[in-house]
Amino acid sequence: MLTPSELTHALLEGSQQVSFVYSATARQVLYVNAAYEKLFAPHRREQVNSDLPALLGRIHPDDVEYSADCFERLVRGQLKEDIQLRLLPLPEHDKVQWLGIKAHQYLASDGQVLVCGTLNDISAEREYLLNADKFNAKKNTTLEILSHDLAGPFNLLQQMIDFCREKVGPLQDPQVEKMLQVMHDTCRDSVNLIRDFVDQEFMESTSVQLKRERFDLARRLRQIMDTLRDGQAHLGKHFEFICTRESVYAELDDNKFLQVVNNLLSNAIKFTPDNGHIRLSLEQRTDTLLITIADDGIGIPQKFHDVLFDRFTPARRPGLRGEKTTGLGMSLIHTIVKLHEGRIWFESEENQGTTFFIEVPASKPRRHPWGER
């Protein structure tokens, strides 16, 4: 009969995921199971400590500070979340390798600080999620463009119907008046239906708990603005994205946070005249990330500045083409930003445009804990 120790060893050796024990005190790997050789071929587990510098050297440059911070918190027993990081591809491969790491600190009887855990190759899962997030963001932006394109003609038809009413009024023809009223109501209901659909999409995505993940915020914002630029001929606006860095990483709920950005961009589109300018910028500061959405539209009246983020705020008003608003949008935006431990504020003058500022925490850079690599 197998002893508990033998049974544990058999389970670990038969596992498809890599199990390891690392001594932070001695700075060396004490144990790694056979799955290590399959995941990191052609490395052999007997040589894991001599191979460790080469493996650490493959950590993606954008993930070095992040992995160092996670390791330091892990050694102190303060890391609560799983770790996801990338390894640069080997010469014979063309794709980065994503690793998912679950680990915890353990204090051994001899005083050593041990890090014990498992790691898996999650490249396929990450590729699926990144594609899903990309198309979800594009879907949200495209919905705003479509809603604008569809609502515009209906609003124009309403204005034409009002003009026709004035011209045919003297005829006193009940049948004509009834037909014009049906046309007017149909246009109004269609515009409301379009906006209700977009609003419902936003409401549903904000009604669940935050799910924070580390992602390239600059890349995602750039994708949103690229989609808007593709549709700017239909929207009648000029779009610009400004970011001095190619990549800026953040730990946010990407779906909800990008909904905030989409909603603010949607408002900018609604309240900026044709040929107006809308600018989205991202700045990485020492302790925070600053996102700015600016337009040169009609601005927000001073009397509404103090109540803009209130639920059912009196500041709600239709867009320049009669686009519907529920008055819930800014309240939800404020709530989501606060859930991210951030803050939002704005500057605006009537007929001079509006600029919204969103500031969220940024991870502090940490030194590499493994020394020379």
Short mmCIF file of C-alpha atoms in Angstrom, two decimals:
data_model
loop_
_atom_site.label_atom_id
_atom_site.label_comp_id
_atom_site.label_asym_id
_atom_site.label_seq_id
_atom_site.Cartn_x
_atom_site.Cartn_y
_atom_site.Cartn_z
CA MET A 1 0.00 0.00 0.00
CA LEU A 2 1.32 3.44 -0.92
CA THR A 3 2.26 5.80 1.85
CA PRO A 4 0.83 9.35 1.75
CA SER A 5 4.24 10.60 0.59
CA GLU A 6 4.41 8.04 -2.22
CA LEU A 7 0.85 8.80 -3.29
CA THR A 8 1.56 12.53 -3.41
CA HIS A 9 4.69 11.93 -5.45
CA ALA A 10 2.78 9.69 -7.88
CA LEU A 11 0.08 12.33 -8.35
CA LEU A 12 2.60 15.09 -8.97
CA GLU A 13 4.66 13.05 -11.41
CA GLY A 14 1.57 12.04 -13.37
CA SER A 15 0.18 15.56 -13.59
CA GLN A 16 0.09 17.45 -16.89
CA GLN A 17 0.76 20.77 -15.17
CA VAL A 18 4.14 21.80 -13.84
CA SER A 19 4.47 21.61 -10.04
CA PHE A 20 7.41 23.30 -8.34
CA VAL A 21 8.96 24.25 -5.02
CA TYR A 22 11.35 27.21 -4.98
CA SER A 23 13.41 28.31 -2.00
CA ALA A 24 13.45 32.11 -1.85
CA THR A 25 15.99 31.80 0.95
CA ALA A 26 18.47 29.64 -0.99
CA ARG A 27 17.41 31.16 -4.37
CA GLN A 28 17.08 27.79 -6.04
CA VAL A 29 14.45 25.32 -7.22
CA LEU A 30 14.11 22.40 -4.81
CA TYR A 31 11.62 20.36 -6.83
CA VAL A 32 9.96 20.33 -10.24
CA ASN A 33 7.93 17.47 -11.69
CA ALA A 34 8.25 15.68 -15.03
CA ALA A 35 5.78 18.04 -16.78
CA TYR A 36 8.54 20.67 -16.71
CA GLU A 37 10.42 18.85 -19.48
CA LYS A 38 7.35 18.76 -21.71
CA LEU A 39 6.50 22.46 -21.23
CA PHE A 40 10.05 23.77 -21.52
CA ALA A 41 11.65 21.26 -23.90
CA PRO A 42 14.53 20.68 -24.44
CA HIS A 43 15.30 21.68 -20.82
CA ARG A 44 15.78 18.82 -18.34
CA ARG A 45 14.52 19.07 -14.80
CA GLU A 46 17.85 17.92 -13.39
CA GLN A 47 19.30 21.14 -14.79
CA VAL A 48 16.44 23.43 -13.74
CA ASN A 49 18.61 25.73 -11.62
CA SER A 50 21.22 26.20 -14.32
CA ASP A 51 18.41 26.73 -16.86
CA LEU A 52 16.55 29.23 -14.66
CA PRO A 53 18.49 32.36 -15.80
CA ALA A 54 17.72 31.53 -19.45
CA LEU A 55 14.01 31.04 -18.68
CA LEU A 56 13.87 34.32 -16.73
CA GLY A 57 15.64 36.01 -19.63
CA ARG A 58 12.72 35.03 -21.86
CA ILE A 59 10.19 37.01 -19.80
CA HIS A 60 8.57 39.57 -22.10
CA PRO A 61 10.04 43.06 -21.46
CA ASP A 62 6.57 44.43 -20.74
CA ASP A 63 6.06 41.76 -18.05
CA VAL A 64 9.39 42.03 -16.19
CA GLU A 65 8.30 44.70 -13.68
CA TYR A 66 4.91 43.04 -13.25
CA SER A 67 6.45 39.60 -12.56
CA ALA A 68 8.98 41.14 -10.15
CA ASP A 69 6.21 42.84 -8.20
CA CYS A 70 4.19 39.59 -8.04
CA PHE A 71 7.23 37.64 -6.83
CA GLU A 72 8.02 40.12 -4.06
CA ARG A 73 4.43 40.05 -2.80
CA LEU A 74 4.40 36.26 -3.10
CA VAL A 75 7.52 35.89 -0.92
CA ARG A 76 5.93 38.20 1.68
CA GLY A 77 2.73 36.15 1.61
CA GLN A 78 0.74 39.08 0.21
CA LEU A 79 -0.11 37.83 -3.28
CA LYS A 80 -3.78 36.86 -3.58
CA GLU A 81 -4.26 36.62 -7.35
CA ASP A 82 -2.96 34.24 -10.00
CA ILE A 83 -0.08 35.37 -12.22
CA GLN A 84 -0.20 35.53 -16.01
CA LEU A 85 2.93 36.45 -17.96
CA ARG A 86 4.55 35.95 -21.34
CA LEU A 87 7.78 34.32 -22.45
CA LEU A 88 9.45 35.46 -25.65
CA PRO A 89 9.34 32.81 -28.40
CA LEU A 90 12.21 30.43 -29.01
CA PRO A 91 13.97 30.73 -32.40
CA GLU A 92 11.94 27.85 -33.84
CA HIS A 93 8.60 29.43 -32.81
CA ASP A 94 6.91 32.67 -33.86
CA LYS A 95 4.50 33.25 -30.97
CA VAL A 96 4.96 34.29 -27.36
CA GLN A 97 4.12 31.71 -24.71
CA TRP A 98 1.62 32.64 -22.01
CA LEU A 99 2.08 31.06 -18.58
CA GLY A 100 -0.55 30.86 -15.83
CA ILE A 101 0.95 30.52 -12.35
CA LYS A 102 -0.83 29.62 -9.12
CA ALA A 103 1.53 29.84 -6.12
CA HIS A 104 1.67 30.50 -2.40
CA GLN A 105 4.27 31.14 0.28
CA TYR A 106 5.21 28.42 2.78
CA LEU A 107 7.49 28.73 5.82
CA ALA A 108 9.48 25.50 6.23
CA SER A 109 10.44 24.05 9.60
CA ASP A 110 14.09 24.95 8.98
CA GLY A 111 13.18 28.60 8.49
CA GLN A 112 13.34 28.65 4.71
CA VAL A 113 10.80 30.75 2.80
CA LEU A 114 9.40 28.50 0.08
CA VAL A 115 7.28 29.33 -2.95
CA CYS A 116 5.12 26.36 -3.96
CA GLY A 117 2.75 26.17 -6.88
CA THR A 118 1.82 25.09 -10.38
CA LEU A 119 2.10 26.60 -13.83
CA ASN A 120 0.43 25.89 -17.16
CA ASP A 121 0.70 26.98 -20.75
CA ILE A 122 -2.39 29.16 -21.28
CA SER A 123 -1.41 30.52 -24.71
CA ALA A 124 -4.50 29.16 -26.48
CA GLU A 125 -6.84 30.48 -23.79
CA ARG A 126 -5.22 33.94 -23.83
CA GLU A 127 -5.37 34.14 -27.63
CA TYR A 128 -9.07 33.31 -27.51
CA LEU A 129 -9.75 35.93 -24.81
CA LEU A 130 -7.73 38.61 -26.55
CA ASN A 131 -9.64 38.03 -29.79
CA ALA A 132 -12.96 38.03 -27.91
CA ASP A 133 -12.09 41.28 -26.13
CA LYS A 134 -10.96 42.85 -29.39
CA PHE A 135 -14.20 42.03 -31.18
CA ASN A 136 -16.29 42.98 -28.16
CA ALA A 137 -14.69 46.44 -28.11
CA LYS A 138 -15.19 46.73 -31.87
CA LYS A 139 -18.81 45.63 -31.45
CA ASN A 140 -19.48 48.35 -28.89
CA THR A 141 -17.88 51.04 -31.03
CA THR A 142 -19.66 49.80 -34.15
CA LEU A 143 -22.99 49.88 -32.29
CA GLU A 144 -22.45 53.55 -31.53
CA ILE A 145 -21.61 54.27 -35.16
CA LEU A 146 -24.63 52.31 -36.41
CA SER A 147 -26.96 53.92 -33.88
CA HIS A 148 -25.73 57.33 -35.03
CA ASP A 149 -26.10 56.42 -38.71
CA LEU A 150 -29.57 54.92 -38.23
CA ALA A 151 -30.92 57.57 -35.89
CA GLY A 152 -29.72 60.47 -38.07
CA PRO A 153 -32.05 59.78 -41.03
CA PHE A 154 -35.03 59.20 -38.73
CA ASN A 155 -34.43 62.54 -37.01
CA LEU A 156 -34.11 64.22 -40.40
CA LEU A 157 -37.41 62.65 -41.48
CA GLN A 158 -39.07 64.02 -38.34
CA GLN A 159 -37.94 67.51 -39.26
CA MET A 160 -39.22 67.06 -42.82
CA ILE A 161 -42.55 65.82 -41.47
CA ASP A 162 -42.88 68.93 -39.29
CA PHE A 163 -42.17 71.07 -42.37
CA CYS A 164 -44.83 69.20 -44.37
CA ARG A 165 -47.34 69.70 -41.55
CA GLU A 166 -46.92 73.45 -41.80
CA LYS A 167 -47.44 73.36 -45.56
CA VAL A 168 -50.50 71.08 -45.62
CA GLY A 169 -52.09 72.52 -42.47
CA PRO A 170 -54.39 74.89 -44.38
CA LEU A 171 -55.82 71.93 -46.31
CA GLN A 172 -57.49 70.65 -43.14
CA ASP A 173 -57.30 67.09 -44.48
CA PRO A 174 -57.68 64.61 -41.55
CA GLN A 175 -56.34 61.72 -43.65
CA VAL A 176 -53.12 63.57 -44.53
CA GLU A 177 -52.69 64.74 -40.93
CA LYS A 178 -53.14 61.17 -39.67
CA MET A 179 -50.55 59.84 -42.13
CA LEU A 180 -48.05 62.50 -41.10
CA GLN A 181 -48.63 61.69 -37.43
CA VAL A 182 -48.02 57.98 -38.07
CA MET A 183 -44.79 58.83 -39.90
CA HIS A 184 -43.69 61.13 -37.08
CA ASP A 185 -44.45 58.55 -34.36
CA THR A 186 -42.71 55.78 -36.34
CA CYS A 187 -39.53 57.86 -36.66
CA ARG A 188 -39.61 58.77 -32.96
CA ASP A 189 -40.17 55.18 -31.83
CA SER A 190 -37.42 53.92 -34.14
CA VAL A 191 -34.90 56.39 -32.70
CA ASN A 192 -35.91 55.41 -29.16
CA LEU A 193 -35.62 51.71 -30.01
CA ILE A 194 -32.09 52.18 -31.38
CA ARG A 195 -30.92 54.11 -28.31
CA ASP A 196 -32.65 51.70 -25.92
CA PHE A 197 -30.75 48.83 -27.51
CA VAL A 198 -27.38 50.55 -27.14
CA ASP A 199 -28.19 51.70 -23.59
CA GLN A 200 -29.25 48.17 -22.63
CA GLU A 201 -25.96 46.78 -23.92
CA PHE A 202 -24.13 49.22 -21.66
CA MET A 203 -26.38 48.59 -18.66
CA GLU A 204 -26.00 44.80 -18.85
CA SER A 205 -22.22 44.98 -19.01
CA THR A 206 -22.06 47.12 -15.85
CA SER A 207 -24.36 45.02 -13.66
CA VAL A 208 -21.86 42.36 -12.62
CA GLN A 209 -18.80 42.29 -10.40
CA LEU A 210 -15.50 43.70 -11.62
CA LYS A 211 -13.09 41.19 -13.15
CA ARG A 212 -9.66 42.79 -13.18
CA GLU A 213 -7.06 41.60 -15.66
CA ARG A 214 -3.75 42.98 -16.84
CA PHE A 215 -3.93 44.17 -20.46
CA ASP A 216 -2.41 46.69 -22.86
CA LEU A 217 -4.72 49.68 -22.48
CA ALA A 218 -2.95 51.69 -25.20
CA ARG A 219 -3.55 48.92 -27.71
CA ARG A 220 -7.24 48.65 -26.85
CA LEU A 221 -7.85 52.42 -27.00
CA ARG A 222 -5.99 52.56 -30.31
CA GLN A 223 -8.33 49.87 -31.70
CA ILE A 224 -11.41 51.86 -30.63
CA MET A 225 -10.17 55.01 -32.32
CA ASP A 226 -9.18 53.10 -35.47
CA THR A 227 -12.76 51.84 -35.71
CA LEU A 228 -14.14 55.35 -35.24
CA ARG A 229 -11.75 56.73 -37.85
CA ASP A 230 -12.96 54.08 -40.28
CA GLY A 231 -16.47 55.41 -39.75
CA GLN A 232 -15.68 59.11 -39.50
CA ALA A 233 -17.00 59.82 -43.00
CA HIS A 234 -20.44 58.66 -41.79
CA LEU A 235 -20.11 60.30 -38.38
CA GLY A 236 -18.95 63.62 -39.81
CA LYS A 237 -16.22 64.05 -37.15
CA HIS A 238 -12.42 63.94 -36.98
CA PHE A 239 -10.88 61.48 -34.49
CA GLU A 240 -7.38 61.52 -33.00
CA PHE A 241 -5.58 59.23 -30.54
CA ILE A 242 -2.50 60.43 -28.63
CA CYS A 243 -0.19 58.21 -26.58
CA THR A 244 3.57 58.68 -26.31
CA ARG A 245 4.17 54.97 -25.57
CA GLU A 246 3.42 51.97 -27.77
CA SER A 247 2.20 49.91 -24.78
CA VAL A 248 0.66 50.97 -21.47
CA TYR A 249 -0.43 48.15 -19.17
CA ALA A 250 -3.26 48.41 -16.64
CA GLU A 251 -5.05 46.07 -14.23
CA LEU A 252 -8.70 46.86 -14.90
CA ASP A 253 -11.94 45.20 -15.89
CA ASP A 254 -11.29 45.80 -19.57
CA ASN A 255 -14.89 45.27 -20.73
CA LYS A 256 -16.44 47.69 -18.25
CA PHE A 257 -13.66 50.26 -18.41
CA LEU A 258 -13.79 50.34 -22.21
CA GLN A 259 -17.56 50.72 -21.98
CA VAL A 260 -16.89 53.90 -19.99
CA VAL A 261 -14.59 55.17 -22.73
CA ASN A 262 -17.10 54.18 -25.44
CA ASN A 263 -19.92 55.95 -23.62
CA LEU A 264 -17.91 59.17 -23.25
CA LEU A 265 -16.90 59.01 -26.91
CA SER A 266 -20.54 58.44 -27.83
CA ASN A 267 -21.53 61.57 -25.91
CA ALA A 268 -18.77 63.51 -27.64
CA ILE A 269 -20.12 62.36 -31.01
CA LYS A 270 -23.68 63.35 -30.08
CA PHE A 271 -22.76 66.84 -28.88
CA THR A 272 -20.11 67.77 -31.43
CA PRO A 273 -21.26 69.41 -34.70
CA ASP A 274 -20.26 68.08 -38.12
CA ASN A 275 -16.56 68.49 -38.92
CA GLY A 276 -15.83 68.75 -35.20
CA HIS A 277 -12.82 67.15 -33.51
CA ILE A 278 -12.72 64.41 -30.87
CA ARG A 279 -9.44 63.48 -29.21
CA LEU A 280 -8.64 60.52 -26.97
CA SER A 281 -5.31 60.50 -25.13
CA LEU A 282 -3.54 58.21 -22.66
CA GLU A 283 -0.70 59.30 -20.40
CA GLN A 284 1.30 57.11 -18.03
CA ARG A 285 2.35 58.99 -14.91
CA THR A 286 4.38 57.85 -11.91
CA ASP A 287 1.48 56.42 -9.89
CA THR A 288 -1.52 56.83 -12.19
CA LEU A 289 -2.84 56.52 -15.73
CA LEU A 290 -4.68 59.53 -17.16
CA ILE A 291 -7.23 59.07 -19.94
CA THR A 292 -8.60 62.21 -21.59
CA ILE A 293 -11.60 62.50 -23.92
CA ALA A 294 -11.89 65.98 -25.45
CA ASP A 295 -14.22 67.52 -28.02
CA ASP A 296 -14.94 70.96 -29.45
CA GLY A 297 -18.71 70.53 -29.25
CA ILE A 298 -21.49 72.55 -27.63
CA GLY A 299 -20.21 72.09 -24.07
CA ILE A 300 -22.10 71.61 -20.80
CA PRO A 301 -23.98 74.57 -19.26
CA GLN A 302 -22.46 75.78 -15.99
CA LYS A 303 -25.71 75.17 -14.09
CA PHE A 304 -25.37 71.41 -14.73
CA HIS A 305 -21.73 71.00 -13.70
CA ASP A 306 -22.47 70.02 -10.08
CA VAL A 307 -25.20 67.50 -10.95
CA LEU A 308 -23.80 65.85 -14.08
CA PHE A 309 -22.93 62.59 -12.30
CA ASP A 310 -26.22 62.36 -10.38
CA ARG A 311 -28.60 59.52 -11.12
CA PHE A 312 -31.37 60.79 -13.44
CA THR A 313 -29.49 64.08 -13.62
CA PRO A 314 -31.40 67.12 -14.94
CA ALA A 315 -28.40 67.65 -17.24
CA ARG A 316 -29.66 64.91 -19.57
CA ARG A 317 -30.60 66.21 -23.00
CA PRO A 318 -30.93 64.89 -26.56
CA GLY A 319 -27.98 65.02 -28.95
CA LEU A 320 -27.64 67.53 -31.77
CA ARG A 321 -29.56 65.18 -34.06
CA GLY A 322 -32.14 64.36 -31.45
CA GLU A 323 -30.36 61.27 -30.09
CA LYS A 324 -32.13 59.93 -27.01
CA THR A 325 -30.52 59.90 -23.57
CA THR A 326 -31.63 58.13 -20.36
CA GLY A 327 -29.70 60.30 -17.90
CA LEU A 328 -28.21 57.13 -16.38
CA GLY A 329 -25.01 57.08 -18.40
CA MET A 330 -22.89 59.55 -16.42
CA SER A 331 -23.97 58.06 -13.09
CA LEU A 332 -22.90 54.59 -14.24
CA ILE A 333 -19.63 55.93 -15.59
CA HIS A 334 -18.87 57.60 -12.25
CA THR A 335 -19.67 54.36 -10.39
CA ILE A 336 -17.45 52.19 -12.60
CA VAL A 337 -14.51 54.58 -12.33
CA LYS A 338 -14.84 54.64 -8.52
CA LEU A 339 -14.96 50.82 -8.44
CA HIS A 340 -11.59 50.93 -10.18
CA GLU A 341 -10.30 53.15 -7.34
CA GLY A 342 -10.12 56.02 -9.78
CA ARG A 343 -11.68 59.42 -10.21
CA ILE A 344 -13.37 61.28 -13.05
CA TRP A 345 -13.85 65.00 -13.59
CA PHE A 346 -14.42 67.38 -16.49
CA GLU A 347 -13.88 70.88 -17.79
CA SER A 348 -16.44 72.48 -20.08
CA GLU A 349 -17.69 75.78 -21.41
CA GLU A 350 -20.72 76.30 -23.60
CA ASN A 351 -19.81 76.38 -27.31
CA GLN A 352 -16.16 75.72 -26.39
CA GLY A 353 -16.24 71.95 -25.96
CA THR A 354 -15.83 69.46 -23.10
CA THR A 355 -12.88 67.49 -21.76
CA PHE A 356 -13.33 64.49 -19.45
CA PHE A 357 -10.43 63.22 -17.36
CA ILE A 358 -10.24 59.69 -15.92
CA GLU A 359 -7.41 58.85 -13.53
CA VAL A 360 -6.83 55.28 -12.31
CA PRO A 361 -3.96 53.76 -10.29
CA ALA A 362 -0.90 52.44 -12.10
CA SER A 363 1.40 49.69 -10.86
CA LYS A 364 4.67 50.99 -9.45
CA PRO A 365 7.88 49.73 -11.09
CA ARG A 366 9.81 47.24 -8.96
CA ARG A 367 13.42 46.05 -9.12
CA HIS A 368 13.93 42.52 -10.41
CA PRO A 369 14.02 40.14 -7.41
CA TRP A 370 16.15 37.42 -9.00
CA GLY A 371 19.28 39.52 -9.36
CA GLU A 372 21.45 39.23 -12.45
CA ARG A 373 20.04 37.17 -15.29
#
